Coordinates of C-alpha atoms (C1' of nucleotides) in Angstrom, one line a residue:
Chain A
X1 CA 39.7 30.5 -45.3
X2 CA 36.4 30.5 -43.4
X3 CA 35.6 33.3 -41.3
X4 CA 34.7 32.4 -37.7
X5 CA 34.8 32.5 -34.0
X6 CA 36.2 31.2 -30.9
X7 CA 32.9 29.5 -28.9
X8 CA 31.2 31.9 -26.5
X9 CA 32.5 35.0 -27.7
X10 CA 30.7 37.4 -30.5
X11 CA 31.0 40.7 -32.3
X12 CA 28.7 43.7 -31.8
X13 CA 27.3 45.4 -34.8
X14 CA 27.2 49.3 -33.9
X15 CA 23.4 49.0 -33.4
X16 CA 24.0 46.7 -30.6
X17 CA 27.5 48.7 -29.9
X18 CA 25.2 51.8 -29.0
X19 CA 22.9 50.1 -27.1
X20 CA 25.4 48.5 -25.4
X21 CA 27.0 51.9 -24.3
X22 CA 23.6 53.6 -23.2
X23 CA 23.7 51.3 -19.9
X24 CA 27.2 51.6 -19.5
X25 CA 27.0 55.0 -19.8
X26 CA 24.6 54.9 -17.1
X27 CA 26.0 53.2 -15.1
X28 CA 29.8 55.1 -15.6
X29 CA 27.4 58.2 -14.9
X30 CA 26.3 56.9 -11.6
X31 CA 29.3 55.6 -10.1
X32 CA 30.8 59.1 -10.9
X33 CA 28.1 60.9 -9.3
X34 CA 28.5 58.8 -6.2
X35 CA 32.1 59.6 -5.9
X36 CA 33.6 56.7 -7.5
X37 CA 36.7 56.4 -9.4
X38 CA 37.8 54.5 -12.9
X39 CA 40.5 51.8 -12.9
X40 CA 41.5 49.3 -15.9
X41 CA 43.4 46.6 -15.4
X42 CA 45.5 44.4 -17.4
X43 CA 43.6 41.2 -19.5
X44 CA 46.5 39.2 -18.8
X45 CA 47.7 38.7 -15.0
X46 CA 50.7 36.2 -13.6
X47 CA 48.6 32.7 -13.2
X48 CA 49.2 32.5 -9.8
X49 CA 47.3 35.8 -8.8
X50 CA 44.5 34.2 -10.4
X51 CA 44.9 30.6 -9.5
X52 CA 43.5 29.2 -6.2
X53 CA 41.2 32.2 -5.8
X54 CA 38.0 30.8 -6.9
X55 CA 38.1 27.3 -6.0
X56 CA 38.9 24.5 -7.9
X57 CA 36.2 24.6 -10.4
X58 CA 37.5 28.0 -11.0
X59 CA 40.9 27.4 -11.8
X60 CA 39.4 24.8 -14.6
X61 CA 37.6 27.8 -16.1
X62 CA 40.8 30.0 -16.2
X63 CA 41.9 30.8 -19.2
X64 CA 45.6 29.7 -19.7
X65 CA 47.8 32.2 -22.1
X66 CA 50.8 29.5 -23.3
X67 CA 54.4 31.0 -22.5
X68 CA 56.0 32.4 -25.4
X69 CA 59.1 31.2 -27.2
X70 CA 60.6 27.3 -27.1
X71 CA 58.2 26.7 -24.4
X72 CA 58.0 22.9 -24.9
X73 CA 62.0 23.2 -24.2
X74 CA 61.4 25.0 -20.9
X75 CA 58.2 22.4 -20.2
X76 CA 58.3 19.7 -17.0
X77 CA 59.4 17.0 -18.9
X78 CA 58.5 14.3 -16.3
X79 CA 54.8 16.3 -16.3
X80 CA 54.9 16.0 -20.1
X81 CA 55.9 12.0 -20.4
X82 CA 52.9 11.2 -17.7
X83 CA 50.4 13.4 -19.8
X84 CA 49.7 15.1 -16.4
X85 CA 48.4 18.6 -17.3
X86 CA 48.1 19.8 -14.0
X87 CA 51.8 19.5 -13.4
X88 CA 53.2 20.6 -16.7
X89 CA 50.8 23.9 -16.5
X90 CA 53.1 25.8 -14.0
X91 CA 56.3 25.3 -16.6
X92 CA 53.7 25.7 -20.0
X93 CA 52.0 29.0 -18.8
X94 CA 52.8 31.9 -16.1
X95 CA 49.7 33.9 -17.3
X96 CA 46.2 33.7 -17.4
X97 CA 42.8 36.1 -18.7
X98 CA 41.1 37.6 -15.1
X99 CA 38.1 35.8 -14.3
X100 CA 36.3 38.6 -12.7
X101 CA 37.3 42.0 -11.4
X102 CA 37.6 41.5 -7.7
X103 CA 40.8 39.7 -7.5
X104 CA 42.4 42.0 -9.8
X105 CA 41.2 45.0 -8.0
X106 CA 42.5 43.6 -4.4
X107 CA 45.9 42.7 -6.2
X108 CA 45.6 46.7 -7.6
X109 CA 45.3 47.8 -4.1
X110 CA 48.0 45.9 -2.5
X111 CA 50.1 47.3 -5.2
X112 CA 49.3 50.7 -4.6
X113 CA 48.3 50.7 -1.3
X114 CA 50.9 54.1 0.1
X115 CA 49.2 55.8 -3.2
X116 CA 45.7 55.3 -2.3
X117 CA 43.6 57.3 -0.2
X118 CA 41.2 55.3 2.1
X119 CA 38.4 54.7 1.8
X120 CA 38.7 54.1 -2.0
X121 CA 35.9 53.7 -4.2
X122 CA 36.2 52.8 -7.5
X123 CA 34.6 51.4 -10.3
X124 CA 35.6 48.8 -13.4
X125 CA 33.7 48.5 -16.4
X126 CA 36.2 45.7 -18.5
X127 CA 35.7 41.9 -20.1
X128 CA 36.4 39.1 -18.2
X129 CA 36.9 35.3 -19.8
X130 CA 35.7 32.1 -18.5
X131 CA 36.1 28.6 -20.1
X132 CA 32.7 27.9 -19.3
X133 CA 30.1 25.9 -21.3
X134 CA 28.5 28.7 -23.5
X135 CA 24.9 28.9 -22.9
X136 CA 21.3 31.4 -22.6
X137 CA 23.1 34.3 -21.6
X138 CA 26.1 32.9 -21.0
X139 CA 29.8 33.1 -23.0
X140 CA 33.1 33.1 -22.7
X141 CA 34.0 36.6 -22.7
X142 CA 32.0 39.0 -21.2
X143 CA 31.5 42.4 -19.5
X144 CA 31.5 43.4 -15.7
X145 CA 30.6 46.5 -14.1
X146 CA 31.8 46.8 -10.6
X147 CA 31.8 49.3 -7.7
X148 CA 33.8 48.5 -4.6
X149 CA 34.9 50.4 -1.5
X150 CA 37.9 49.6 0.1
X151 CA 39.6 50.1 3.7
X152 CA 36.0 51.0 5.1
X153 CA 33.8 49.5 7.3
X154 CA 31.3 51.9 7.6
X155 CA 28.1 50.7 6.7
X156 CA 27.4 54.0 5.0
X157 CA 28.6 52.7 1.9
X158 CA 26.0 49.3 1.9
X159 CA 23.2 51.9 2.0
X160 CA 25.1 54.1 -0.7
X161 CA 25.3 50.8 -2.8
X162 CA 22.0 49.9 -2.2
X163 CA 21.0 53.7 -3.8
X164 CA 23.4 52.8 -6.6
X165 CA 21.4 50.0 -7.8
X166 CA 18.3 51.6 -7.1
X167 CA 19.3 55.0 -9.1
X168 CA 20.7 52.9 -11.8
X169 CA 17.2 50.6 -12.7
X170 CA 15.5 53.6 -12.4
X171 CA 17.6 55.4 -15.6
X172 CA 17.3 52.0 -17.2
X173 CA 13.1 52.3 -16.5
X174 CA 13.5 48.7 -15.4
X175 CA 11.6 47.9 -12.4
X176 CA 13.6 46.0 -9.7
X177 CA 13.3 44.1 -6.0
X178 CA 16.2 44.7 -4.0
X179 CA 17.1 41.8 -1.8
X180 CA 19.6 42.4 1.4
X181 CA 20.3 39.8 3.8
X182 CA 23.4 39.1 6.3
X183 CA 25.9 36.8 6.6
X184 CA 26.1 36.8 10.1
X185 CA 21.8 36.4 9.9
X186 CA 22.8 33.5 8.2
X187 CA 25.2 32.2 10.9
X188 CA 22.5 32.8 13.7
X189 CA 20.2 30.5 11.5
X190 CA 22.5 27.8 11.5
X191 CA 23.4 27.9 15.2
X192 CA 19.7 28.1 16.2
X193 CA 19.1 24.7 14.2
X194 CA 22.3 23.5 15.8
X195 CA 23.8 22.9 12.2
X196 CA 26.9 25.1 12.5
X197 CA 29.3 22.8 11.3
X198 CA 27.1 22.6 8.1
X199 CA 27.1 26.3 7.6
X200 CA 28.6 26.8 4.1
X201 CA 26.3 23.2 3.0
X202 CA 23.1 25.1 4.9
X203 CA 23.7 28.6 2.4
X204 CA 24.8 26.8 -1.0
X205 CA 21.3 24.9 -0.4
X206 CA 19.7 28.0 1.0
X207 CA 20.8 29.8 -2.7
X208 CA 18.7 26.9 -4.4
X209 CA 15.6 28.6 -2.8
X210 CA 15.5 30.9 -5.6
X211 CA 15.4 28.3 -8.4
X212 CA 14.1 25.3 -7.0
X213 CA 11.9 26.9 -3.9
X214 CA 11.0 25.2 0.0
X215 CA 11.2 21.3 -1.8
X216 CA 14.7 22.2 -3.0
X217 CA 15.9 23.2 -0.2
X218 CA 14.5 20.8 2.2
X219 CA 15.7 17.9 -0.8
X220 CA 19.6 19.2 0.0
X221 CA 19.2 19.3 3.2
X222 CA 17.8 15.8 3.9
X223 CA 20.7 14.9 1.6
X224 CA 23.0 16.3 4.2
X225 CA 21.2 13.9 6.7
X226 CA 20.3 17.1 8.9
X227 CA 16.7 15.1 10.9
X228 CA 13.3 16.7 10.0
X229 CA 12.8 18.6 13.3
X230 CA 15.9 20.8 12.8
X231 CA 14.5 21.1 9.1
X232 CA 11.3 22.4 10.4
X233 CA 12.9 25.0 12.5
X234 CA 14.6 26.3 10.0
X235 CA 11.4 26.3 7.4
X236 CA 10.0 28.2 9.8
X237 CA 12.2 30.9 10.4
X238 CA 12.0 31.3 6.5
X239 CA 8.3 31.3 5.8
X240 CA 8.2 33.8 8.9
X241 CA 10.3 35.9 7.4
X242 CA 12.3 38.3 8.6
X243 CA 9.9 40.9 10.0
X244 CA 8.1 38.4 11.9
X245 CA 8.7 38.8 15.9
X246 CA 9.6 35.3 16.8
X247 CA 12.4 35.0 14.3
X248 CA 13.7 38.4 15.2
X249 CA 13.7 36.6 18.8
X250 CA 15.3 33.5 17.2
X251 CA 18.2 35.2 15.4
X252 CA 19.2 37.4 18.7
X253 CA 19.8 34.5 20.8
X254 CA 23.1 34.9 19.5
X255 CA 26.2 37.3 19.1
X256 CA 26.1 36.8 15.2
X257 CA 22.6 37.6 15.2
X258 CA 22.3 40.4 17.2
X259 CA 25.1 41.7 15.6
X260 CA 23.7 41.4 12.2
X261 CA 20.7 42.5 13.0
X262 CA 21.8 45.4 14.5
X263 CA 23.6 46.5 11.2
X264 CA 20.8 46.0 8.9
X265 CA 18.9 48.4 10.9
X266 CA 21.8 50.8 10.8
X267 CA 21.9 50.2 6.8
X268 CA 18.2 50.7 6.7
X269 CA 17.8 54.2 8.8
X270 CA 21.3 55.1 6.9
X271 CA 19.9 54.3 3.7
X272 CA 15.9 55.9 3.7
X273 CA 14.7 53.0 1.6
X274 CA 11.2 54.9 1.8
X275 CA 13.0 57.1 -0.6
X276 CA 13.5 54.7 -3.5
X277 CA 12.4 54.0 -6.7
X278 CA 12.4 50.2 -6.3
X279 CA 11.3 47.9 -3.4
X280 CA 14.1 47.3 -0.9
X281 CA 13.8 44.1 1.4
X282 CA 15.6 41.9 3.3
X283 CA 15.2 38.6 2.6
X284 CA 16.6 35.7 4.9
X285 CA 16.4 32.8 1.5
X286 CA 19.7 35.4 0.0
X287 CA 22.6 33.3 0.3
X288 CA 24.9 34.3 -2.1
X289 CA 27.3 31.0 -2.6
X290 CA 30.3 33.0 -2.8
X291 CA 32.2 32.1 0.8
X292 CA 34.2 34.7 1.5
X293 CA 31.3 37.4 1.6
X294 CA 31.5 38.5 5.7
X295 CA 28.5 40.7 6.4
X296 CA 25.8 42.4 4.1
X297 CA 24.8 40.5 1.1
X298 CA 22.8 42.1 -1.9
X299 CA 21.2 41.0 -4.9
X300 CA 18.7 42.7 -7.7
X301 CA 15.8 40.7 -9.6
X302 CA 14.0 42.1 -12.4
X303 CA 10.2 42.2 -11.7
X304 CA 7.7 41.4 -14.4
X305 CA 10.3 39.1 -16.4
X306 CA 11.5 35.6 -15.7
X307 CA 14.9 36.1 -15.2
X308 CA 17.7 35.8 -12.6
X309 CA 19.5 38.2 -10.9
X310 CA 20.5 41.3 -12.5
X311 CA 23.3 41.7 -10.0
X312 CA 25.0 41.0 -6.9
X313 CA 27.0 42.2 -4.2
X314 CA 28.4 42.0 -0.5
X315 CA 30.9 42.8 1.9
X316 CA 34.0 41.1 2.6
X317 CA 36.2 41.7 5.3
X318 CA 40.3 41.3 4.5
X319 CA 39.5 41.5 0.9
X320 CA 43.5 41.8 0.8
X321 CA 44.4 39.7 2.9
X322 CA 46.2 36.6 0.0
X323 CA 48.2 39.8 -1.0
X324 CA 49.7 40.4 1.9
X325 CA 47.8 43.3 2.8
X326 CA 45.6 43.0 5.8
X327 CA 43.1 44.3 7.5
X328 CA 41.4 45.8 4.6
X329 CA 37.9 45.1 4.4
X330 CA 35.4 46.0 1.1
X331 CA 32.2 46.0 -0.3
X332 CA 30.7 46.1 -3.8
X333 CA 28.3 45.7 -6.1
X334 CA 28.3 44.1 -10.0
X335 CA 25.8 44.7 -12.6
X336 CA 25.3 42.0 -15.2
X337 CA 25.2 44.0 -17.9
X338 CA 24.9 41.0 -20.3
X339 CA 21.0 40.0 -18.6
X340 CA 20.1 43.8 -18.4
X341 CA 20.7 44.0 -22.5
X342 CA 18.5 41.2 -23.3
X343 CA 16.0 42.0 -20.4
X344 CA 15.9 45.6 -21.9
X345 CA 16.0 44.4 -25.8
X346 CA 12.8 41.7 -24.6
X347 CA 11.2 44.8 -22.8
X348 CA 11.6 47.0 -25.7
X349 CA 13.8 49.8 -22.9
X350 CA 15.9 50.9 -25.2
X351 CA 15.8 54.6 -26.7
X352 CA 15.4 55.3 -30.1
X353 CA 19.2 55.1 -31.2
X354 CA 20.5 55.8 -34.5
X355 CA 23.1 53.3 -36.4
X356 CA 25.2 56.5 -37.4
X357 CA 25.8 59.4 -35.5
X358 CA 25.5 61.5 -38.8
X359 CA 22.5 63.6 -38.6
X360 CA 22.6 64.9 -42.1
X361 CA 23.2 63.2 -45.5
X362 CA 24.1 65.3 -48.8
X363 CA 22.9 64.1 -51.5
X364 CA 24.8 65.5 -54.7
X365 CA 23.5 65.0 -58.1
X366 CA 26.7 65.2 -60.5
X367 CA 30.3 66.1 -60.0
X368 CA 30.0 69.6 -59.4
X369 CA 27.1 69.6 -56.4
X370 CA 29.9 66.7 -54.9
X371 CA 32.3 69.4 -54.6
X372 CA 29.6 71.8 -53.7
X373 CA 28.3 69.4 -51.0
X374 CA 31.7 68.6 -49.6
X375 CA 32.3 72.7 -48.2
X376 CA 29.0 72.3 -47.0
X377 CA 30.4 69.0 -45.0
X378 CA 33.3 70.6 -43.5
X379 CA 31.5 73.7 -42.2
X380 CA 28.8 71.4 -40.4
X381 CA 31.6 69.3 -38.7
X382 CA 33.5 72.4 -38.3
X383 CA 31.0 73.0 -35.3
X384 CA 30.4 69.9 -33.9
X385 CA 28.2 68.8 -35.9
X386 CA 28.2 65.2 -37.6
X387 CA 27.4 65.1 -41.3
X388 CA 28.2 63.4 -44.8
X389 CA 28.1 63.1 -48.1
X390 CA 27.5 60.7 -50.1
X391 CA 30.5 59.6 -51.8
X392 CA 29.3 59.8 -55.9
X393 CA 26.5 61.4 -57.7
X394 CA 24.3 58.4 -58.3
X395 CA 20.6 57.7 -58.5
X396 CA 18.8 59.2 -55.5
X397 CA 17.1 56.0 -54.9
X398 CA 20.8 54.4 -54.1
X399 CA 21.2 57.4 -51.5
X400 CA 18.2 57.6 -50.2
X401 CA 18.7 53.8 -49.6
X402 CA 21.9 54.4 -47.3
X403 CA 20.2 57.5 -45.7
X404 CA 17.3 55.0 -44.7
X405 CA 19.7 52.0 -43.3
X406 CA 21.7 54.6 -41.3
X407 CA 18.4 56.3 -40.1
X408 CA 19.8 59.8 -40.3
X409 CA 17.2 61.8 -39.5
X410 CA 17.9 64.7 -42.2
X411 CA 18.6 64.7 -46.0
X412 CA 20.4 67.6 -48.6
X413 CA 19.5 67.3 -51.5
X414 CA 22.2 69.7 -53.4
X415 CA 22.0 70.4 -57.4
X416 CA 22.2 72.9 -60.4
X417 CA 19.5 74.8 -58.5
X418 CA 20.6 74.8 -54.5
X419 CA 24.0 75.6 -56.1
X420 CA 23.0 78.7 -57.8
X421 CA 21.0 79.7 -54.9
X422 CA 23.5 79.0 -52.5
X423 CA 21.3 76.5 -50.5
X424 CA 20.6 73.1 -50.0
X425 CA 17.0 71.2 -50.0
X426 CA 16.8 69.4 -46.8
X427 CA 14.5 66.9 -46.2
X428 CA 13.4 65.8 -42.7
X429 CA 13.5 62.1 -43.1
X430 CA 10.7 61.1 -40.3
X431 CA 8.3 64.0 -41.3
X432 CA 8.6 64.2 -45.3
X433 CA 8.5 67.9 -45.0
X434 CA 11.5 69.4 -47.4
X435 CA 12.4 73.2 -47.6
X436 CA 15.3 75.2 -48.5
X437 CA 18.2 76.1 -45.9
X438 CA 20.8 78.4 -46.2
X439 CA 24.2 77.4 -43.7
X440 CA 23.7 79.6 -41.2
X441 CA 19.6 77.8 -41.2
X442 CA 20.8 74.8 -41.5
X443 CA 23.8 75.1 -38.8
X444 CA 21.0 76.5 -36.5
X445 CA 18.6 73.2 -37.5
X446 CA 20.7 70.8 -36.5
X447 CA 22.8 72.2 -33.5
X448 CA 19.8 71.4 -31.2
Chain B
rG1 C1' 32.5 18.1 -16.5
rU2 C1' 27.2 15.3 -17.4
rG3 C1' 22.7 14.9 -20.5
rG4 C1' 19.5 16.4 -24.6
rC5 C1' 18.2 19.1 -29.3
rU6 C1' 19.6 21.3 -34.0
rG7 C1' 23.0 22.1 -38.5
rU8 C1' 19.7 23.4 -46.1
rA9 C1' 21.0 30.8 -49.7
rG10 C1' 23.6 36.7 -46.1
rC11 C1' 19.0 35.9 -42.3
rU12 C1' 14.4 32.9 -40.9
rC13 C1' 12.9 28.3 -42.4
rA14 C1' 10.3 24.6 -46.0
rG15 C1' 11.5 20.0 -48.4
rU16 C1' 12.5 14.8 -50.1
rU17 C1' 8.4 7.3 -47.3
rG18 C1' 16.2 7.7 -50.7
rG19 C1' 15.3 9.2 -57.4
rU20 C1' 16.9 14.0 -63.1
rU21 C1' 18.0 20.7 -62.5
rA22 C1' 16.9 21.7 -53.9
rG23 C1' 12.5 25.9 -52.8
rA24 C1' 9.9 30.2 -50.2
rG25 C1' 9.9 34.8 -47.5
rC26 C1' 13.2 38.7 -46.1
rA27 C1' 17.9 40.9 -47.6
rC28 C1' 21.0 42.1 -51.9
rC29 C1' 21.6 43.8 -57.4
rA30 C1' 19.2 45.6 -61.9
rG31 C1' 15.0 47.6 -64.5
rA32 C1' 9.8 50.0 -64.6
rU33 C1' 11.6 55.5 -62.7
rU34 C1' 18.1 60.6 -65.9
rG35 C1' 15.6 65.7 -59.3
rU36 C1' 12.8 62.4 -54.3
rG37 C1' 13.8 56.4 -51.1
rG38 C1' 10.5 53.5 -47.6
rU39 C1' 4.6 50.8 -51.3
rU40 C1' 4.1 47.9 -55.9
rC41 C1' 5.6 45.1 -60.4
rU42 C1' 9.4 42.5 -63.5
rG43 C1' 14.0 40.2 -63.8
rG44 C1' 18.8 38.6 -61.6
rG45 C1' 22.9 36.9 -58.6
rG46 C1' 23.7 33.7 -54.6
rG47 C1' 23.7 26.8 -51.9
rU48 C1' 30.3 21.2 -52.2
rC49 C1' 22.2 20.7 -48.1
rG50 C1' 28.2 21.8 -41.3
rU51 C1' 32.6 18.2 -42.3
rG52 C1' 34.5 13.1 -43.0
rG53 C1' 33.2 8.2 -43.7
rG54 C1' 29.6 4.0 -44.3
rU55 C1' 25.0 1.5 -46.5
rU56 C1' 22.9 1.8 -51.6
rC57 C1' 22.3 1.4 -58.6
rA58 C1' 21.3 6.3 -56.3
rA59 C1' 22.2 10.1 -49.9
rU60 C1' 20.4 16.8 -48.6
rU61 C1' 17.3 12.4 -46.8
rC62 C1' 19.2 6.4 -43.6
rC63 C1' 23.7 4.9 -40.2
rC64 C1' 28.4 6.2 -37.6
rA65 C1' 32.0 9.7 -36.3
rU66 C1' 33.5 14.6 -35.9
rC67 C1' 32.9 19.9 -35.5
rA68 C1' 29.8 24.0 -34.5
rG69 C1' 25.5 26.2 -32.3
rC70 C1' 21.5 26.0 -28.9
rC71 C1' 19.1 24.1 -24.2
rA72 C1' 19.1 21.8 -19.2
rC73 C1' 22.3 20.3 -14.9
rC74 C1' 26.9 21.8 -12.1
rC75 C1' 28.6 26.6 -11.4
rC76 C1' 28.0 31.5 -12.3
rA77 C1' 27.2 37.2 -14.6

RNA sequence: GUGGCUGUAGCUCAGUUGGUUAGAGCACCAGAUUGUGGUUCUGGGGGUCGUGGGUUCAAUUCCCAUCAGCCACCCCA
């Protein structure tokens, strides 16, 4: 049969397997240093944790898992005759593959909530499948990398995220704009323009800003039949920006505007953004489409590349709340680890990572040196230290050929002569330089 | 879900206004080179031209369908 593989999933060669791990490495490293703690989670939850929790475009892109056994017994046989798939799916498939981390992580909590220590903090680095239309950067299965805190509402933890993101671009010597904005800031807009009613239309048009800039914006919201003088107040709010005195004096006409503007200055003195690496700023175009974000809402772009965001984040208050468990509220962040590989492969980030984590090759010449070469093996790995041999005495050319794919940095070249002298000839693969090592040398080369 | 582009060797791609035996580079294997690879030279293996159908004396080439991949929109990481 013909190899293949399901659409908008792929495999990882251990080149890319290594890069790969450097940034989640970094970013496991960060979260840890910052107090936060690891969680997995099943692939597989009950369908209806999953279902009705991200809309109904959402539930199309769930993954379905078919039920086991005679399942076209058990099926909705009225659903079944009328070829209604929505029907029949509740008696074809109780499970589904998470969508994204969140959910799972609120149902976690509810679960465990007497276990739990509050405020919890933790972080998830797992897959996550969507039946979306594969595309640049975009697939089926793929990683997420979130930190939330849970049953706080301290706004010590939006600044703490804020240096999260910050620490982490830094490690990954990719230069990043932070962008912070409120939902309540958001709110106040819409009440100043009098479109209130319109308020989740007003911030899925304001998120076009990004892509499609002003003309975008003001194109959905003429489409919304909002007139052109409440159109222009709100233009100019946004090219005033958020520093600007008369906006400040716009948002604070009302409760949800002083309010949120009050706690972005609270993140900001909490926070030190002076301190940073990268640019922190709030920006009042952040929407964030996601609608049950409550306060704070985050986002990171790359700067220098022409890319979208590298990740997101916000708080949401009852984060619990569909699992019975209320008055919990969280906020988080998510890296998309995906964009930051190919932004980093583009940029040429990446360290100098070898294929193999061998650091020495032997090199035998006939049957005996094999033998010879293989003690010499053991005593390396013996201490730690990862070595090999090649597996038969063939032409050097052959071995120096695997040595040069795997890019292992040293060679041992062992025959009649190192064997009588009790040595090997190693060769330092990026200089050229070859001398003779005894173990204990050689031990003391590598252990560096 | 809507629209567009592309499928030729392991990879990147030529090609044929439809005509005998489909090419190149890289990669791979062997030799020049029985203790020193990455350069060079010589030779070699490898393709049902995505799949199925149609038009034709003749299809890798033209037409239709289908599958897959890519790109844009929607949405999202």
């Amino acid at each position: 049969m013909k190899p293949g593989l399901p659409k908008g999933t792929r495999d990882f060669t251990p080149a890319q397997v290594r890069k790969r791990n450097f940034i989640f490495n970094i970013l496991r490293e960060t979260f840890e240093l910052y107090g936060y703690q690891p969680i997995e989670t099943p692939a597989m939850e009950n369908l209806h944790t999953l279902m009705g929790k991200y809309g109904d475009e959402g539930d199309q892109l769930l993954f379905k898992v078919l039920n086991n056994g005679d399942f076209l017994a058990k099926a909705d046989a009225e659903a079944l005759a009328e070829k209604d798939s929505r029907k029949a799916l509740p008696s074809l498939s109780k499970r589904g593959l998470r969508y994204d981390l969140t959910v799972p992580f609120a149902r976690f909590l509810s679960m465990n909530r007497n276990e739990l220590a509050m405020p919890f903090k933790r972080y998830q680095i797992q897959p996550v499948w969507r039946a979306d239309r594969p595309q640049k950067g975009r697939f089926q299965e793929f990683y997420q990398c979130d930190a939330d805190v849970a049953g706080s509402t301290s706004l010590v933890y939006e600044a703490e995220l804020i240096e999260i993101y910050d620490r982490v671009f830094a490690k990954l010597r990719l230069p990043v704009k932070i962008r912070i904005n409120h939902r309540k800031l958001l709110l106040a807009m819409a009440q100043f323009a009098g479109i209130e009613s319109l308020f989740s239309e007003f911030t899925t048009a304001l998120d076009k800003w990004d892509k499609t800039g002003e003309p975008g914006f003001v194109r959905d919201m003429e489409s919304l039949n909002t007139d052109a003088d409440t159109i222009q107040s709100l233009l100019q709010i946004l090219r005033d920006g958020f520093d600007h005195p008369d906006t400040r004096e716009k948002l604070s006409r009302s409760e949800a505007g002083k309010q949120g503007l009050e706690e972005l200055k609270e993140i900001q003195l909490l926070g030190g953004w002076d301190d940073l690496y990268n640019p922190v700023a709030v920006d009042l175009t952040l929407a964030r489409g996601l609608s049950y974000y409550t306060g704070c809402i985050l986002e990171v772009e790359p700067t220098g590349f022409d890319m979208g965001s590298l990740g997101g984040g916000g708080r949401y208050d009852d984060l619990t709340g569909i699992f019975d468990y209320k008055g919990i509220s969280g906020v988080g962040i998510s890296f998309g680890a995906e964009r930051i590989y190919d932004l980093m492969e583009e940029a040429g980030l990446f360290p100098p990572l070898s294929a193999a984590a061998t650091r020495i090759l032997f090199m035998p010449f006939d049957r005996e040196d094999l033998i010879y070469a293989r003690k010499w093996v053991k005593q390396l790995i013996d201490r730690g230290i990862p070595a090999e041999v090649y597996p038969e005495p063939t032409k050097l050319k052959k071995q120096f050929k695997y040595a040069e794919n795997l890019q292992l940095p040293y060679v041992a070249l062992v025959g009649e002569r190192e064997r009588k002298a009790e040595v090997v000839a190693v060769k330092n693969q990026k200089t050229g330089e070859q001398k003779d090592y005894s173990t204990a040398e050689l031990i003391r080369l590598l252990k560096d």
